[in-house]
Amino acid sequence: MRRNRPVKHSELDFIIRIAGEGGDGVVSCGELLAQMAARTEFHVFTFITYPAEMRGGYSMIQIRLRDITIYSMGSMVDCLVVFNQQAFDNSIEVLKPGGVLLYDPAVVDIGKHDHEYMLEPIPLTMMAKEATGGSLSKNMVALGALSYLFGADMEMLETLMNERYASKGEEAMAKNHLALDAGYHAAANINLDTNFRLADLKPAGENYMLISGNQAVALGAIAAGCRFTAGYPITPSTSIFETLTRLLPLVGGRAIQMEDEIAAISAIIGASFAGEKVITPTSGPGLQLMTEQLSLASMIEVPIVIVDVQRAGPSTGLPTKTEQSDLKYAVYGAAGESPRITLAPTGVEDSFYQTIRAFNLAERYQVPVLLLLDQSIGYRKATVKMPDFDKLSLVDKSEPRKSVSIPKSSLISIVNRIEPSTTELEDYMRYLDTDDGTSPIARPGTLGGQYLATGLEHDERGIADQSPKNHLKMSKKRFRKLEFITKQFEKNPIEFYGPPDAVIGLIGWGSTEGAIREARYHAEKEGVVTRHLHPHTISPLPSRQISLFLLRLKYLLIVEENLTGQFAHYIKAKFGVKSIGVRKCEGMPITSDEILKVIMKVAGIDDEDNCTSL
Amino acid sequence: MRRNRPVKHSELDFIIRIAGEGGDGVVSCGELLAQMAARTEFHVFTFITYPAEMRGGYSMIQIRLRDITIYSMGSMVDCLVVFNQQAFDNSIEVLKPGGVLLYDPAVVDIGKHDHEYMLEPIPLTMMAKEATGGSLSKNMVALGALSYLFGADMEMLETLMNERYASKGEEAMAKNHLALDAGYHAAANINLDTNFRLADLKPAGENYMLISGNQAVALGAIAAGCRFTAGYPITPSTSIFETLTRLLPLVGGRAIQMEDEIAAISAIIGASFAGEKVITPTSGPGLQLMTEQLSLASMIEVPIVIVDVQRAGPSTGLPTKTEQSDLKYAVYGAAGESPRITLAPTGVEDSFYQTIRAFNLAERYQVPVLLLLDQSIGYRKATVKMPDFDKLSLVDKSEPRKSVSIPKSSLISIVNRIEPSTTELEDYMRYLDTDDGTSPIARPGTLGGQYLATGLEHDERGIADQSPKNHLKMSKKRFRKLEFITKQFEKNPIEFYGPPDAVIGLIGWGSTEGAIREARYHAEKEGVVTRHLHPHTISPLPSRQISLFLLRLKYLLIVEENLTGQFAHYIKAKFGVKSIGVRKCEGMPITSDEILKVIMKVAGIDDEDNCTSL
Amino acid sequence: MKTTAQVYKKEAVKPIWCPGCGDYAVLSALQKSFTTLSLKPEEIIIVSGIGCSGRFSHYLNTYSLHGTHGRAVPTALGAKAARPDLTVLAIGGDGDGLSIGGGHLSHAARKNPDITYLLLDNNIYGLTKGQASPTTPGDYQSKTSPYGLGEEPMDPIPVFITYGVSFIARAHSFNVKEMTSIITAAIKHRGMSIVYIHSPCVNYQALSWDKLREQTEKLPKGFPVKDKMKALEPAYSKEPLYTGIFYRRTQPVLEDRLDRITETARKNRHGKSIGMSAKEIMEDFR
Amino acid sequence: MKTTAQVYKKEAVKPIWCPGCGDYAVLSALQKSFTTLSLKPEEIIIVSGIGCSGRFSHYLNTYSLHGTHGRAVPTALGAKAARPDLTVLAIGGDGDGLSIGGGHLSHAARKNPDITYLLLDNNIYGLTKGQASPTTPGDYQSKTSPYGLGEEPMDPIPVFITYGVSFIARAHSFNVKEMTSIITAAIKHRGMSIVYIHSPCVNYQALSWDKLREQTEKLPKGFPVKDKMKALEPAYSKEPLYTGIFYRRTQPVLEDRLDRITETARKNRHGKSIGMSAKEIMEDFR
Ligand SMILES: Cc1ncc(C[n+]2csc(CCOP(=O)(O)OP(=O)(O)O)c2C)c(N)n1
Ligand SMILES: Cc1ncc(C[n+]2csc(CCOP(=O)(O)OP(=O)(O)O)c2C)c(N)n1
Ligand code: SF4
Ligand code: SF4
Ligand SMILES: [Mg+2]
Ligand SMILES: [Mg+2]
C-alpha cells in the first residue's frame, strides 16, 4: 500500500533570521523568541550557524513558525535582524522582497539595497549602552524589539529569561531586563504586519517539547532504557553527552567522560558486556578513532550504539558546519568483514524514535548500530510531540526473537537481549549458530553463563578456532543477522511519498527530508509530480522497498550534502541504477529551492532516455 | 592494443610440501631447500602457513619449482613430508596420486591411504635422537633426506646452513650437521624420480633474488628513495618494518619503532612534512587506528605510503591467515571526503614495483597511498629478477608535472615532489588550485616557503577559511587529483589477458592473479577461453580500461578472498554490472582448481542471459 | 562458599604458552587468589589485551573478554562502572599496557575504579616474536633494534606512583606464593590496584632470568606503604629489585562517586533522592 | 642574524582568542624567545594540536602543522628525526596533551628527541566550551560534570619527572618575561623539553585566576635541577605554585642515536662507515 498523503497547506509561514558574530548573543536572542512561540499552537523550527572560533565569525539563528509540521529551515526570510556588516552581507540575499530588515545603523552600511526592503534601523549597541552602561546586552535590545513586533507575552518572556540567565547573577539579569525594555519601546514605531501576535495565539496543548536533534537523541536513549554512557567531547555532538550526563543520574544511570574516544568506546563495550544498554556520541574525527573497537564489537557481538553527528570534513574540517559525508565510513569503514547497522534520522522528532530503534536493533541482533545525524539536525530545534508513555511496552520475554518494529509516538516497544534459558545454560554456547544469526547472551552474574568473548575467530562456544571451515561458518553466522533484518524489511509496507506513476524520483537520506518535501510541493504547484523515498535504515538497505520504488522511474535524483555522491555510489552498488546527483558541499544544508531547480530542469529534458546528461 | 600472450608451457613443475606443527622447524627446512633451488636456473615459489600461537598448531611450507615464472602455490603436490598426524590429516588430500609421502612412522598413522602413494617412512624423531641426543633437529633429518632425493649441492647447503644458524652457537650447528647427514644417508634407498637433480642444473644468472612479498616492499621503498619509517609491529606486516629497520641505516635512512600505530602514522606525517619520503607498514587492526591521521593527510596533502598486509578479520580475527577483506576500508574508510589512492600488488615481484609506484604517486599527487598486500603475498617467497639499476632514472625536475609511469624492471623512474619556483615563492600559495589539483610544496628550510598545513578547511594560502564557497572549491581541488589520475590511465594501453571475444571474463585483484591465470590455462585446455583483468590500482579504478574489458562479456566472474564480495560491490558501484562471485573466506588462498570449477560451471550454462543464476 | 582453584579453570582449553613461560605461574597464582577470596566464577569479569599474556582470558571459567591491543583497562573500567557488584580484573603485557595502552592508565588512576590490573612484564613483545617493548633494555638487540635500541627503558612503578594509582605492587613469576598473596591483597583493595609482575619469556630473554632472580628481594617488613615519596626510592631500585606492596591509599572509588552524583542530581531536582521515569524527564523539555 | 619578534608573526592572520586569553602572552613570549635565539623562521617547524591553544600554528610565520587532537608530540618527533637541522616545537592544551595525547609523552621522553613542547594548561576544554580536562579541579562544575566531577586532577610535573623528560619547567601567562627566558632555555636544551604553562581561560575559570596569581612563586635561586627526587617536592606543591626549571639532565638525543645506529649498521656490514646504494642492498638478497 503506497502512501500518498495530501500535502496540507499552511496559512502561516513566517521566517525570522537573527545574525551577527560569535559572542553577540544572537542565538540566545533567537532561542528565547522560539521558546515563546513553542508555547503557542505554532510549530517552531530553528536553524543555527556558528563559527568554530571562540570570538568573531559569522553566527546566526533562523526561526520558522508555521501552523503545520515544519520540515525545513525554509529559503527566504520575512524578517532579518543584523548586528554587523558581515551579517548583513551574508544574509541580505535571503530576505524576501518587501521583508523587514532591522539593523544597527552605527555598524551596518546597507549600501544600495534600500529600495527592496522595509528598513528599520535600531541602534542596538547605543541603546544597550544607554540602558546598561555596556554593549553586552545588545541582543536583549533586539529581543525587546522583536517581542514588540511579534506581540510576545512579556510575562512569559521574563520567566524564560530568568530561567536562562539564573546563573549569571542579579546584576547581569537586571541589565538584561533594562535592555529588553529599551528595545521593546524603540520598536513601537515600527510597522510590521505579521498576521499574528504570539500573545493572542492559543497556547499549545500540553504534549509538545521544543528540543534539538541532539537532545532528542539523549531523550531517546533514556526512553530506550540506556543507562550508561561514556564519551569524549566533540563538536557538534557534545550536547548529547552533556545532556545525558545531566539526565542519566536522575533515572539511575551513569555517565563517564573518558580520556579519548578509544577509551569511550572501550568503556561502553565493557559496560555492555557487563549487561547494560550503552551509547557513545561523537563526530567524524572521533568516530575514526573508534574503528578498531567497532570491529571488535562486530566480532564479539556486543550491542552498542554510536552516534555520529556529522560535520564537514575531512579531518578537523569545518567543525561547526553540516555535511553528510561520513556515510561511506559508516557503511564500509572497518577492516575485515564487520557487520553493523547504520540508521539516519530525518529530523528532530525522528532522532528520538530512531535512537530508540537503534537500541532495539543493537540489543536484538547484538551488533554495533551507528546513528548518523548531522550538525543541522543536531543543533536545529523543533517542536516535537510528546510520546504517549502509556503505549510504551517491553517486548514480551516469551517472544525474544520477534522482529524489531519501528517505534512511533503512539507505540514504542522496547527490546532487551535474548538471554539463555535454564536448559541452554546447561551446555551454554554463547555463539550458537542460529537461523537469524543471533545467539542468547548471558549476563555476568548468571551461573553457568560464563563465556569468552574474543576478537580472535572462535567457535560457537567462544573458544578460539582458526580452522578454515570454522571461519567461514562463523563469518556467515555474523552476516546472517543483516540478511535476516533485510528480510524483515520486506514485510513492512512500502513507504514513499508521491504517486507511483511519477517518472521523476528523489531519494535522500537524513536531514534533507524536509527540503526535499518542500521542493516536491513546489514542483507539484508547477505541474511536475515526483516520488520521494527517504530510507531511515542506511545499512542494510530495505532492498525490496527501494527496488519497487525504482520501477518505472525515468529519472532518479539522489539528494545529499557531500561532494562525491556517497549515497548515489552506494545505491548504484546495490541496485545498479544511474542517478542524477543533487549535491551540496558547502557546509550548509541544501535548500528546497536548490532541489526544486534540478527537478524543474530534469522535467524539461526532452531526450528522456538520457538521464545522466546533467 | 590488447595483449594476448601465448601461455608458455613448462617442462617442469614440481611441488613439495613440508608440514608439521609450530616449533617443528618445517619452515626452516623448506626455506633452505628453496634457497638452494633459487640458486639454479629454476624459478621458486614458496607458501607458508603457520599458527597464531607460540607453540603447537598446524604449520607448513609448500615449495614449487618450475622452469618458467610461477604464478601460484599450485594445487596438488608431488612430494609431501609430514612430521605429525595433524599434518598428515590436513595435507594428505593434496598429494597427487602416485606422489611421494615421507612420514615419521612413529607418530603418523597413515590409515587406509596406502595404495595411492609411494610411501617412504623415515623415523625423523628417532634418527634425530640417535644422531644428536635430542629431537630438536628432526627438521634437519628431513632436510638431509630431501637433499639426497633432489640431488642437492651439499657444499652449498652447508654454507646456507652456516649463514642461517650462525647465531645459534657451535654446538647447535654441529648437531644440525649430524642430523642432516643421518637423513641424507637414510634416503639413499628411496626411489624417487624427480626428472632433475638440483646440483646438475645450470646455476642462475646473477640477476635473481629469492625474496618474500614483505621484503619486496621494503626493497621497493628503498629503491623509491624512502628514507624514513616509523612503525609498530603487527602480524603479518612486521617483517617489512624489521627489514627496513635493518636496511635503512645502510642507505642513510632512519627507522623508529613507535608506541602504537597512531604515533607511527603521526611520525611519518611529521617526517613527510619535514621533507622525507615515508612509509609505515601495518595490518587491519593497526590500519583502523590510523584512520583519523589518514584523513588529516588527505586534507593537508602530505605524501605518505601505508602498507596494509591483510589478515583474516574482523578484529583480531586470524592473525596469521590470509584474506582480502580490507578493500572497502581502504577505498571508503574515512570520515568526510578524503581522497586517497589504493594499489594492490599481485605477487612478490609486483610488490616491489607497486611500492615504487606508491611512492611516485604519493609524492607526485600529495595524497596518502595505501598498498594492499595480504598474508599470502607477504609471506610467500619467489625468485624475482633484479631490476636494471642502470635504467633507473629520476623524473626530470623541469617536468615535475609529468604523469607517473608504471615502473618495470627495465625502466624505473623515481618521482619527487613538485617544489615552488623562486617566482612562486615570492607570493607562495601552498594550496594553489591547479589543473591537476596538485600544488608546489615547500621543503622546510626554504626561505619564503613557510606555510600552514591545517586540518581545518583552508584557502589556497593555507589560511583557515570555512566559507561555503571556499569549502566547495578546495574539496574539488583535492578530488581533482583523482580525476586527473583516472584520465592519465586512459592513455595506458589496455592490458588484459585472453582474447577480446571471449564471453567469460574474470576480474580479480591482488594475490589471486596467479591462481586465476592457472585456472584460465586449464580451462583453455578444456576448450573454454576466458578473459582476465587484474587492475593494480584499486582506487581510482582505471575506468576506461575496465569499461572496455566489460564490453561484450556474457559472464563476469569476480574472484576474491572474502565473504561479502567487496570488490564485486565496488565494481558494481562504478560500472553498474552484475557479476558472479568466486569467493573464499577460510583464511586460505583460493586455488586455481576452485576457480576452474566455477569457470567450467559457467561455461555450461545454457540460458546465456542469466548470469546471476549461480 | 569455599571453592578450589579448579573451579576457575576452563577445562576445555589448554594453555598454549611455551613450556616454561612465566605466565603459567601467574595463572596459577590468580586461581589461588580467587580460591582464597572464595569468589564465585560467575561474578568475575576478566578483560585481557593482546599478546601472549592476553591469552589469560581464554583459560579461566569466568566472564571473559579478550579485546583489542591496549584497551583492557578502559574496558574493565566500563564494566565495573556499570556493574559494581562484580569483581573486575584487567590483564595484559608490557607492550599492551605500557606502550599502546599506556595513555589510559593515568586517567583510570584518577577515576579509581575498584578494579585490579595485572601487568605481565617480560620486557619484550612475545606474541609478535621479539620486538622491543617499553621495558626492553637499551642494549638488547631485538628484531626491531638490530643495532641496539638505545632508548631508555621505562620505570613503571615510579610512574604509577605519580599517577596516583591507589594500590601498587610488584611480584615475580619465580615466587607463586608471594604473588598469590599480593594478588589477593590487590583484589581486596577498594580502588584501582596494579600488580606489576615480572613474568619472563623463555623465547626472548631481554633481561637475564638468572640475574632477575638473583636481584629480587622482598620489601622490608613494615615498609611505609602510605608515603609516596618514600615509595619512590625502592620503586626506582634495580639492585635489589623489590617485590611486595609499594604504595596503598584510601581514596573514593569511581562507583561510589557515581552513586553520589545520582544523589546530588536527584536532590537538586526534587530536594530528595528519588529516581525519575523517562516520562518525567521529558516533561522538563516542554 | 638578528631578528625581531615581528619576523615570526604571520601578518595575514589575526588571533581569534578571546580578549584576555592567556594564550596571547605565550605567543608573545615565544616570538621573543625566537628573537633572542636569532632563529630563522624558515628553519622552525611548529606542530600544534586541537584546541584554542592549537591555533598557535596559525599565527606564526614558520613551517606550521596544525594536526589532529593529541598528536602534536609524535608528529614533531617524526619531523625532528627526519630533519635534525631544524628547530621543532610542539604546542597544545591540557586536553590535547594530557588527555587524548597523554599516552605519547612517556615514549617521547624515552626517545628524547631535541624538541620543545609547550603545554598550555587552562584547566578546561576551552574550544569545545567548557568540559572537564585532566587538570580541572574535582569540585568544578563543568558542562560534563554538572554535579561536580570528583575525579582527582592530574599533577603533570611529577609525572613528567618519572617519565624522565630531560628538561621540565613551569611558566605562567602572568609573567611574560620569565616565560620568555624559560622557553628560551627550553629551546636551547638539547633533548626533549616540556614547558608547562598556566595559561588561564577567561571564559571558563576552573581555577581562580587571582588565586593562581597569588600562589605563584619562583623556584629558589640555586635550586638543584639535576636531582629528580628533590624536584618532586616543589613539583607537587600547590601553595606556593612554583615557576622555573624543575629538572634538567643531559641524555643522548634521538637524532644522535639514529646517527650512531647508521654507523654501527655500516660497520657491521663493511667494517667501515660508508653508505650503500639500493642496488648494493638488493644484491644481498640474491
Ligand atoms: C592494534 C594492534 N597493533 C599491533 C598488534 C600486534 N601485536 C599483538 S601482541 C603485540 C605485543 C605483545 O607484547 P606484550 O603486550 O608485551 O605481550 P606479550 O606477548 O609479551 O605477553 C603486538 C604488537 C595488534 N594485535 N593490534
Ligand atoms: C579526535 C577528536 N576528539 C575530540 C575533538 C574535539 N575537541 C577539540 S579541542 C578539544 C579539547 C580542547 O581542550 P584543550 O586541549 O585543553 O585546549 P584548549 O581549547 O583548552 O586550549 C576537543 C575535545 C577533536 N577535535 N578531535
Ligand atoms: S613467547 Fe615468551 S611470553 Fe610468549 S608464550 Fe612463549 S615464553 Fe611466554
Ligand atoms: S575560550 Fe578560553 S582558552 Fe579559548 S580563546 Fe577564549 S579565553 Fe582563551
Ligand atoms: Mg611482553
Ligand atoms: Mg585546555
mmCIF file of N, CA and C in Angstrom, chain D residues 100-164:
data_model
loop_
_atom_site.group_PDB
_atom_site.id
_atom_site.type_symbol
_atom_site.label_atom_id
_atom_site.label_comp_id
_atom_site.label_asym_id
_atom_site.label_seq_id
_atom_site.Cartn_x
_atom_site.Cartn_y
_atom_site.Cartn_z
ATOM 1 N N ILE D 100 43.787 13.102 25.558
ATOM 2 C CA ILE D 100 43.833 12.229 24.375
ATOM 3 C C ILE D 100 45.264 11.928 23.934
ATOM 4 N N GLY D 101 46.173 12.889 24.136
ATOM 5 C CA GLY D 101 47.550 12.686 23.685
ATOM 6 C C GLY D 101 48.491 12.236 24.784
ATOM 7 N N GLY D 102 47.958 12.001 25.969
ATOM 8 C CA GLY D 102 48.807 11.726 27.129
ATOM 9 C C GLY D 102 49.695 10.502 26.970
ATOM 10 N N GLY D 103 49.215 9.520 26.215
ATOM 11 C CA GLY D 103 49.975 8.280 26.072
ATOM 12 C C GLY D 103 51.278 8.424 25.311
ATOM 13 N N HIS D 104 51.418 9.509 24.563
ATOM 14 C CA HIS D 104 52.638 9.644 23.762
ATOM 15 C C HIS D 104 53.825 10.185 24.544
ATOM 16 N N LEU D 105 53.531 10.875 25.661
ATOM 17 C CA LEU D 105 54.611 11.624 26.315
ATOM 18 C C LEU D 105 55.711 10.747 26.886
ATOM 19 N N SER D 106 55.333 9.664 27.564
ATOM 20 C CA SER D 106 56.390 8.881 28.208
ATOM 21 C C SER D 106 57.319 8.278 27.151
ATOM 22 N N HIS D 107 56.764 7.948 25.988
ATOM 23 C CA HIS D 107 57.602 7.322 24.965
ATOM 24 C C HIS D 107 58.480 8.343 24.260
ATOM 25 N N ALA D 108 57.918 9.535 24.053
ATOM 26 C CA ALA D 108 58.755 10.604 23.504
ATOM 27 C C ALA D 108 59.896 10.884 24.479
ATOM 28 N N ALA D 109 59.578 10.909 25.768
ATOM 29 C CA ALA D 109 60.607 11.180 26.773
ATOM 30 C C ALA D 109 61.716 10.135 26.708
ATOM 31 N N ARG D 110 61.336 8.873 26.535
ATOM 32 C CA ARG D 110 62.353 7.822 26.463
ATOM 33 C C ARG D 110 63.224 7.960 25.224
ATOM 34 N N LYS D 111 62.637 8.478 24.163
ATOM 35 C CA LYS D 111 63.418 8.647 22.926
ATOM 36 C C LYS D 111 64.246 9.918 22.979
ATOM 37 N N ASN D 112 63.705 10.912 23.687
ATOM 38 C CA ASN D 112 64.426 12.169 23.896
ATOM 39 C C ASN D 112 64.881 12.868 22.610
ATOM 40 N N PRO D 113 63.912 13.168 21.736
ATOM 41 C CA PRO D 113 64.279 13.980 20.562
ATOM 42 C C PRO D 113 64.504 15.416 21.018
ATOM 43 N N ASP D 114 65.271 16.153 20.276
ATOM 44 C CA ASP D 114 65.536 17.546 20.663
ATOM 45 C C ASP D 114 64.392 18.461 20.205
ATOM 46 N N ILE D 115 63.249 18.279 20.878
ATOM 47 C CA ILE D 115 62.110 19.142 20.566
ATOM 48 C C ILE D 115 61.647 19.834 21.839
ATOM 49 N N THR D 116 60.913 20.918 21.674
ATOM 50 C CA THR D 116 60.365 21.640 22.827
ATOM 51 C C THR D 116 58.849 21.571 22.761
ATOM 52 N N TYR D 117 58.265 21.207 23.865
ATOM 53 C CA TYR D 117 56.808 21.057 23.907
ATOM 54 C C TYR D 117 56.228 22.077 24.879
ATOM 55 N N LEU D 118 55.394 22.977 24.349
ATOM 56 C CA LEU D 118 54.710 23.941 25.213
ATOM 57 C C LEU D 118 53.320 23.408 25.515
ATOM 58 N N LEU D 119 53.084 23.107 26.780
ATOM 59 C CA LEU D 119 51.788 22.569 27.165
ATOM 60 C C LEU D 119 51.012 23.657 27.884
ATOM 61 N N LEU D 120 49.957 24.168 27.234
ATOM 62 C CA LEU D 120 49.216 25.313 27.763
ATOM 63 C C LEU D 120 48.024 24.839 28.577
ATOM 64 N N ASP D 121 48.137 24.942 29.873
ATOM 65 C CA ASP D 121 47.078 24.419 30.734
ATOM 66 C C ASP D 121 46.136 25.537 31.155
ATOM 67 N N ASN D 122 44.886 25.415 30.786
ATOM 68 C CA ASN D 122 43.861 26.327 31.302
ATOM 69 C C ASN D 122 42.840 25.575 32.142
ATOM 70 N N ASN D 123 43.164 24.333 32.480
ATOM 71 C CA ASN D 123 42.328 23.513 33.357
ATOM 72 C C ASN D 123 40.937 23.271 32.810
ATOM 73 N N ILE D 124 40.794 23.332 31.499
ATOM 74 C CA ILE D 124 39.455 23.166 30.902
ATOM 75 C C ILE D 124 39.614 22.855 29.425
ATOM 76 N N TYR D 125 38.567 22.331 28.831
ATOM 77 C CA TYR D 125 38.477 22.257 27.373
ATOM 78 C C TYR D 125 37.884 23.577 26.902
ATOM 79 N N GLY D 126 38.744 24.438 26.395
ATOM 80 C CA GLY D 126 38.274 25.767 26.010
ATOM 81 C C GLY D 126 37.474 25.739 24.716
ATOM 82 N N LEU D 127 38.071 25.211 23.687
ATOM 83 C CA LEU D 127 37.461 25.298 22.356
ATOM 84 C C LEU D 127 36.081 24.651 22.293
ATOM 85 N N THR D 128 35.922 23.530 22.986
ATOM 86 C CA THR D 128 34.626 22.848 22.939
ATOM 87 C C THR D 128 33.672 23.388 24.007
ATOM 88 N N LYS D 129 34.075 24.484 24.650
ATOM 89 C CA LYS D 129 33.213 25.270 25.524
ATOM 90 C C LYS D 129 32.921 24.655 26.888
ATOM 91 N N GLY D 130 34.028 24.333 27.564
ATOM 92 C CA GLY D 130 33.844 24.141 28.997
ATOM 93 C C GLY D 130 33.590 22.759 29.537
ATOM 94 N N GLN D 131 34.253 21.735 28.983
ATOM 95 C CA GLN D 131 34.167 20.425 29.635
ATOM 96 C C GLN D 131 35.419 20.216 30.497
ATOM 97 N N ALA D 132 35.325 19.214 31.373
ATOM 98 C CA ALA D 132 36.428 18.966 32.303
ATOM 99 C C ALA D 132 37.653 18.424 31.572
ATOM 100 N N SER D 133 38.824 18.888 31.950
ATOM 101 C CA SER D 133 40.086 18.360 31.431
ATOM 102 C C SER D 133 40.765 17.576 32.557
ATOM 103 N N PRO D 134 41.881 16.920 32.261
ATOM 104 C CA PRO D 134 42.551 16.154 33.324
ATOM 105 C C PRO D 134 43.021 17.001 34.500
ATOM 106 N N THR D 135 43.122 18.334 34.304
ATOM 107 C CA THR D 135 43.574 19.158 35.426
ATOM 108 C C THR D 135 42.456 19.998 36.024
ATOM 109 N N THR D 136 41.236 19.786 35.591
ATOM 110 C CA THR D 136 40.112 20.510 36.187
ATOM 111 C C THR D 136 39.927 20.049 37.646
ATOM 112 N N PRO D 137 39.813 21.008 38.570
ATOM 113 C CA PRO D 137 39.627 20.609 39.972
ATOM 114 C C PRO D 137 38.361 19.769 40.142
ATOM 115 N N GLY D 138 38.420 18.834 41.063
ATOM 116 C CA GLY D 138 37.339 17.867 41.254
ATOM 117 C C GLY D 138 36.002 18.470 41.608
ATOM 118 N N ASP D 139 35.992 19.678 42.179
ATOM 119 C CA ASP D 139 34.712 20.240 42.591
ATOM 120 C C ASP D 139 34.133 21.225 41.575
ATOM 121 N N TYR D 140 34.850 21.453 40.479
ATOM 122 C CA TYR D 140 34.370 22.423 39.498
ATOM 123 C C TYR D 140 33.201 21.811 38.708
ATOM 124 N N GLN D 141 32.146 22.606 38.551
ATOM 125 C CA GLN D 141 31.003 22.094 37.800
ATOM 126 C C GLN D 141 31.115 22.488 36.332
ATOM 127 N N SER D 142 31.754 21.632 35.587
ATOM 128 C CA SER D 142 31.892 21.888 34.153
ATOM 129 C C SER D 142 30.663 21.354 33.439
ATOM 130 N N LYS D 143 30.639 21.517 32.125
ATOM 131 C CA LYS D 143 29.470 21.057 31.370
ATOM 132 C C LYS D 143 29.356 19.543 31.368
ATOM 133 N N THR D 144 30.477 18.865 31.581
ATOM 134 C CA THR D 144 30.381 17.407 31.657
ATOM 135 C C THR D 144 30.511 16.905 33.090
ATOM 136 N N SER D 145 30.462 17.838 34.040
ATOM 137 C CA SER D 145 30.434 17.420 35.438
ATOM 138 C C SER D 145 29.493 18.358 36.174
ATOM 139 N N PRO D 146 28.225 18.355 35.766
ATOM 140 C CA PRO D 146 27.272 19.329 36.325
ATOM 141 C C PRO D 146 27.058 19.127 37.818
ATOM 142 N N TYR D 147 27.384 17.957 38.312
ATOM 143 C CA TYR D 147 27.218 17.712 39.747
ATOM 144 C C TYR D 147 28.569 17.639 40.437
ATOM 145 N N GLY D 148 29.578 18.210 39.790
ATOM 146 C CA GLY D 148 30.938 18.077 40.316
ATOM 147 C C GLY D 148 31.516 16.767 39.807
ATOM 148 N N LEU D 149 32.805 16.786 39.551
ATOM 149 C CA LEU D 149 33.409 15.654 38.880
ATOM 150 C C LEU D 149 33.886 14.628 39.893
ATOM 151 N N GLY D 150 34.570 15.157 40.899
ATOM 152 C CA GLY D 150 35.059 14.256 41.924
ATOM 153 C C GLY D 150 36.324 13.516 41.552
ATOM 154 N N GLU D 151 36.741 13.590 40.270
ATOM 155 C CA GLU D 151 37.996 12.930 39.920
ATOM 156 C C GLU D 151 39.174 13.739 40.421
ATOM 157 N N GLU D 152 40.229 13.037 40.754
ATOM 158 C CA GLU D 152 41.446 13.737 41.168
ATOM 159 C C GLU D 152 42.101 14.386 39.967
ATOM 160 N N PRO D 153 42.354 15.678 40.015
ATOM 161 C CA PRO D 153 43.098 16.263 38.896
ATOM 162 C C PRO D 153 44.518 15.704 38.859
ATOM 163 N N MET D 154 45.084 15.759 37.664
ATOM 164 C CA MET D 154 46.419 15.203 37.454
ATOM 165 C C MET D 154 47.479 16.206 37.907
ATOM 166 N N ASP D 155 48.617 15.696 38.346
ATOM 167 C CA ASP D 155 49.774 16.552 38.672
ATOM 168 C C ASP D 155 50.819 16.356 37.589
ATOM 169 N N PRO D 156 50.813 17.174 36.560
ATOM 170 C CA PRO D 156 51.660 16.848 35.405
ATOM 171 C C PRO D 156 53.157 16.848 35.685
ATOM 172 N N ILE D 157 53.659 17.782 36.482
ATOM 173 C CA ILE D 157 55.116 17.868 36.594
ATOM 174 C C ILE D 157 55.736 16.631 37.251
ATOM 175 N N PRO D 158 55.196 16.153 38.368
ATOM 176 C CA PRO D 158 55.737 14.900 38.899
ATOM 177 C C PRO D 158 55.691 13.769 37.884
ATOM 178 N N VAL D 159 54.621 13.709 37.124
ATOM 179 C CA VAL D 159 54.523 12.662 36.106
ATOM 180 C C VAL D 159 55.657 12.809 35.081
ATOM 181 N N PHE D 160 55.874 14.033 34.625
ATOM 182 C CA PHE D 160 56.962 14.237 33.646
ATOM 183 C C PHE D 160 58.307 13.814 34.231
ATOM 184 N N ILE D 161 58.465 14.039 35.524
ATOM 185 C CA ILE D 161 59.737 13.658 36.162
ATOM 186 C C ILE D 161 59.922 12.142 36.091
ATOM 187 N N THR D 162 58.868 11.410 36.420
ATOM 188 C CA THR D 162 59.043 9.945 36.353
ATOM 189 C C THR D 162 59.115 9.450 34.914
ATOM 190 N N TYR D 163 58.617 10.215 33.981
ATOM 191 C CA TYR D 163 58.799 9.845 32.566
ATOM 192 C C TYR D 163 60.257 10.015 32.126
ATOM 193 N N GLY D 164 61.013 10.773 32.909
ATOM 194 C CA GLY D 164 62.393 11.023 32.522
ATOM 195 C C GLY D 164 62.564 12.115 31.476
#
